[in-house]
């Protein structure tokens, strides 16, 4: 068994070899909390949640760090525009991200550090970079000297002579306009922290290098994030960390975007679809299916039609699971192992589309067993399906989605009893060939949001999507 991952830095799929046998360390660039999350933000969290789940299934002990950038130019600008404290805006949106991750079934990270909680680590990193000749102070700012690091731009494969480094207002005193800010000098009305070079606030890139070092040490296995972070963010992280003396990440893994009309979904373009709105119109498990089942390196073009297709596809899986549970008369536990074809697909750069094809094939086999009244085979297929869906975070019978022993499950039992009484009345009407009454009962149930399906074991009901 060898897991293989596409490494952006190597520009090829590589066998994964952990630094520490049996352990995997992952740093994911998380939320910049200037606004509530759209589905493009949450896609990254989902993709790396599936990665983490697969490593854990394969027996690895996973340390998963997902940071929160709670101070940056955009948060400060929003604070000024809205007349609200920067920390209030940051915390409000941090909670919105947490709600989105939880709603879509993402496992909580091992640690979720905030940038503002790690200023001492940033100061220490800057001090050593200055001592080593890789950084310098100017007008209260601290800059990284990109020419001091020979491998700069190796990740993004750019030429230094053609580089235009993004910069913000107040970045004065640079020796070279391509140098980037580690620390920004204080400005009136902005938050600031004391340093040996004066008061100011951290640059975005420095935050992640300092937090990765604190929680994962000088070297760790995987650094993840969206494609848009390759430059400048990840390129600058590498320069800082390696110039500081760290080996840093061994593998660089990037997920693709969610696009709308061919453009990357973003707040600045005004084409974002907020998670909080999406979960009002679509069940969160369907949204997870839609965002999590394409390959992580493939773009997703958002459309209502694609979401409806995802809803229908997942509905077929869910319907099969419900029918088998009813037939079995109780819980069907997941298999201890996933089918070999599923494992082979997941080992090959997290090939979720190919793995999902195995799920649907197994569902079809299970439906054939149900049609043949082969209870044993149907139960066996559901056990395999649950094992596979568990890896993808999509098992509809798992406590997160089914509600476990919470009130929702109790209410389901009450509703089931009441609906069964009505269905019994419908069956009686059908038995005496009173088709008008039977159809009227079915129509009223449909109007109330219930779908009625007649099968060999009698009628069954489900909530309409």
PDB file of N, CA, C and O in Angstrom, residues 36-39 272-283 287 302 304:
ATOM      1  N   UNK A  36     -17.956  36.283   5.497  1.00  0.00           N
ATOM      2  CA  UNK A  36     -18.471  34.920   5.652  1.00  0.00           C
ATOM      3  C   UNK A  36     -18.046  34.056   4.459  1.00  0.00           C
ATOM      4  O   UNK A  36     -17.794  34.572   3.367  1.00  0.00           O
ATOM      5  N   UNK A  37     -17.955  32.742   4.640  1.00  0.00           N
ATOM      6  CA  UNK A  37     -17.419  31.873   3.589  1.00  0.00           C
ATOM      7  C   UNK A  37     -18.407  31.596   2.462  1.00  0.00           C
ATOM      8  O   UNK A  37     -19.606  31.437   2.680  1.00  0.00           O
ATOM      9  N   UNK A  38     -17.877  31.541   1.230  1.00  0.00           N
ATOM     10  CA  UNK A  38     -18.647  31.011   0.115  1.00  0.00           C
ATOM     11  C   UNK A  38     -18.203  29.576  -0.131  1.00  0.00           C
ATOM     12  O   UNK A  38     -17.277  29.064   0.523  1.00  0.00           O
ATOM     13  N   UNK A  39     -18.869  28.892  -1.042  1.00  0.00           N
ATOM     14  CA  UNK A  39     -18.610  27.464  -1.210  1.00  0.00           C
ATOM     15  C   UNK A  39     -17.211  27.195  -1.769  1.00  0.00           C
ATOM     16  O   UNK A  39     -16.685  26.096  -1.601  1.00  0.00           O
ATOM     17  N   UNK A 272     -19.862  35.264  -5.404  1.00  0.00           N
ATOM     18  CA  UNK A 272     -19.763  34.203  -4.418  1.00  0.00           C
ATOM     19  C   UNK A 272     -21.140  33.716  -3.993  1.00  0.00           C
ATOM     20  O   UNK A 272     -22.123  34.442  -4.046  1.00  0.00           O
ATOM     21  N   UNK A 273     -21.195  32.452  -3.607  1.00  0.00           N
ATOM     22  CA  UNK A 273     -22.418  31.822  -3.124  1.00  0.00           C
ATOM     23  C   UNK A 273     -22.163  31.419  -1.682  1.00  0.00           C
ATOM     24  O   UNK A 273     -21.412  30.475  -1.409  1.00  0.00           O
ATOM     25  N   UNK A 274     -22.751  32.128  -0.754  1.00  0.00           N
ATOM     26  CA  UNK A 274     -22.452  31.927   0.656  1.00  0.00           C
ATOM     27  C   UNK A 274     -22.944  30.570   1.145  1.00  0.00           C
ATOM     28  O   UNK A 274     -24.053  30.130   0.814  1.00  0.00           O
ATOM     29  N   UNK A 275     -22.136  29.935   1.978  1.00  0.00           N
ATOM     30  CA  UNK A 275     -22.500  28.639   2.541  1.00  0.00           C
ATOM     31  C   UNK A 275     -23.769  28.762   3.369  1.00  0.00           C
ATOM     32  O   UNK A 275     -24.657  27.898   3.306  1.00  0.00           O
ATOM     33  N   UNK A 276     -23.893  29.840   4.142  1.00  0.00           N
ATOM     34  CA  UNK A 276     -25.070  30.026   4.991  1.00  0.00           C
ATOM     35  C   UNK A 276     -26.358  30.062   4.181  1.00  0.00           C
ATOM     36  O   UNK A 276     -27.419  29.623   4.658  1.00  0.00           O
ATOM     37  N   UNK A 277     -26.291  30.579   2.944  1.00  0.00           N
ATOM     38  CA  UNK A 277     -27.474  30.602   2.088  1.00  0.00           C
ATOM     39  C   UNK A 277     -27.690  29.250   1.418  1.00  0.00           C
ATOM     40  O   UNK A 277     -28.825  28.788   1.278  1.00  0.00           O
ATOM     41  N   UNK A 278     -26.599  28.617   1.006  1.00  0.00           N
ATOM     42  CA  UNK A 278     -26.715  27.337   0.309  1.00  0.00           C
ATOM     43  C   UNK A 278     -27.382  26.277   1.181  1.00  0.00           C
ATOM     44  O   UNK A 278     -28.205  25.489   0.704  1.00  0.00           O
ATOM     45  N   UNK A 279     -27.035  26.232   2.461  1.00  0.00           N
ATOM     46  CA  UNK A 279     -27.581  25.177   3.326  1.00  0.00           C
ATOM     47  C   UNK A 279     -29.052  25.417   3.664  1.00  0.00           C
ATOM     48  O   UNK A 279     -29.698  24.548   4.245  1.00  0.00           O
ATOM     49  N   UNK A 280     -29.573  26.574   3.302  1.00  0.00           N
ATOM     50  CA  UNK A 280     -31.011  26.798   3.463  1.00  0.00           C
ATOM     51  C   UNK A 280     -31.801  26.174   2.319  1.00  0.00           C
ATOM     52  O   UNK A 280     -32.996  25.911   2.449  1.00  0.00           O
ATOM     53  N   UNK A 281     -31.143  26.003   1.192  1.00  0.00           N
ATOM     54  CA  UNK A 281     -31.819  25.491   0.003  1.00  0.00           C
ATOM     55  C   UNK A 281     -31.436  24.047  -0.330  1.00  0.00           C
ATOM     56  O   UNK A 281     -32.178  23.380  -1.069  1.00  0.00           O
ATOM     57  N   UNK A 282     -30.301  23.604   0.177  1.00  0.00           N
ATOM     58  CA  UNK A 282     -29.827  22.251  -0.111  1.00  0.00           C
ATOM     59  C   UNK A 282     -29.392  21.590   1.198  1.00  0.00           C
ATOM     60  O   UNK A 282     -28.805  22.243   2.053  1.00  0.00           O
ATOM     61  N   UNK A 283     -29.664  20.313   1.299  1.00  0.00           N
ATOM     62  CA  UNK A 283     -29.198  19.599   2.492  1.00  0.00           C
ATOM     63  C   UNK A 283     -27.666  19.634   2.531  1.00  0.00           C
ATOM     64  O   UNK A 283     -27.017  19.428   1.506  1.00  0.00           O
ATOM     65  N   UNK A 287     -24.630  19.091  -0.409  1.00  0.00           N
ATOM     66  CA  UNK A 287     -23.613  20.087  -0.743  1.00  0.00           C
ATOM     67  C   UNK A 287     -22.213  19.498  -0.590  1.00  0.00           C
ATOM     68  O   UNK A 287     -21.322  19.778  -1.409  1.00  0.00           O
ATOM     69  N   UNK A 302     -19.908  26.091 -10.934  1.00  0.00           N
ATOM     70  CA  UNK A 302     -21.147  26.101 -10.149  1.00  0.00           C
ATOM     71  C   UNK A 302     -22.373  26.297 -11.032  1.00  0.00           C
ATOM     72  O   UNK A 302     -22.395  27.146 -11.918  1.00  0.00           O
ATOM     73  N   UNK A 304     -26.962  25.489 -10.660  1.00  0.00           N
ATOM     74  CA  UNK A 304     -28.079  24.844  -9.965  1.00  0.00           C
ATOM     75  C   UNK A 304     -28.335  23.459 -10.544  1.00  0.00           C
ATOM     76  O   UNK A 304     -28.670  22.526  -9.818  1.00  0.00           O
TER      77      UNK A 304
END
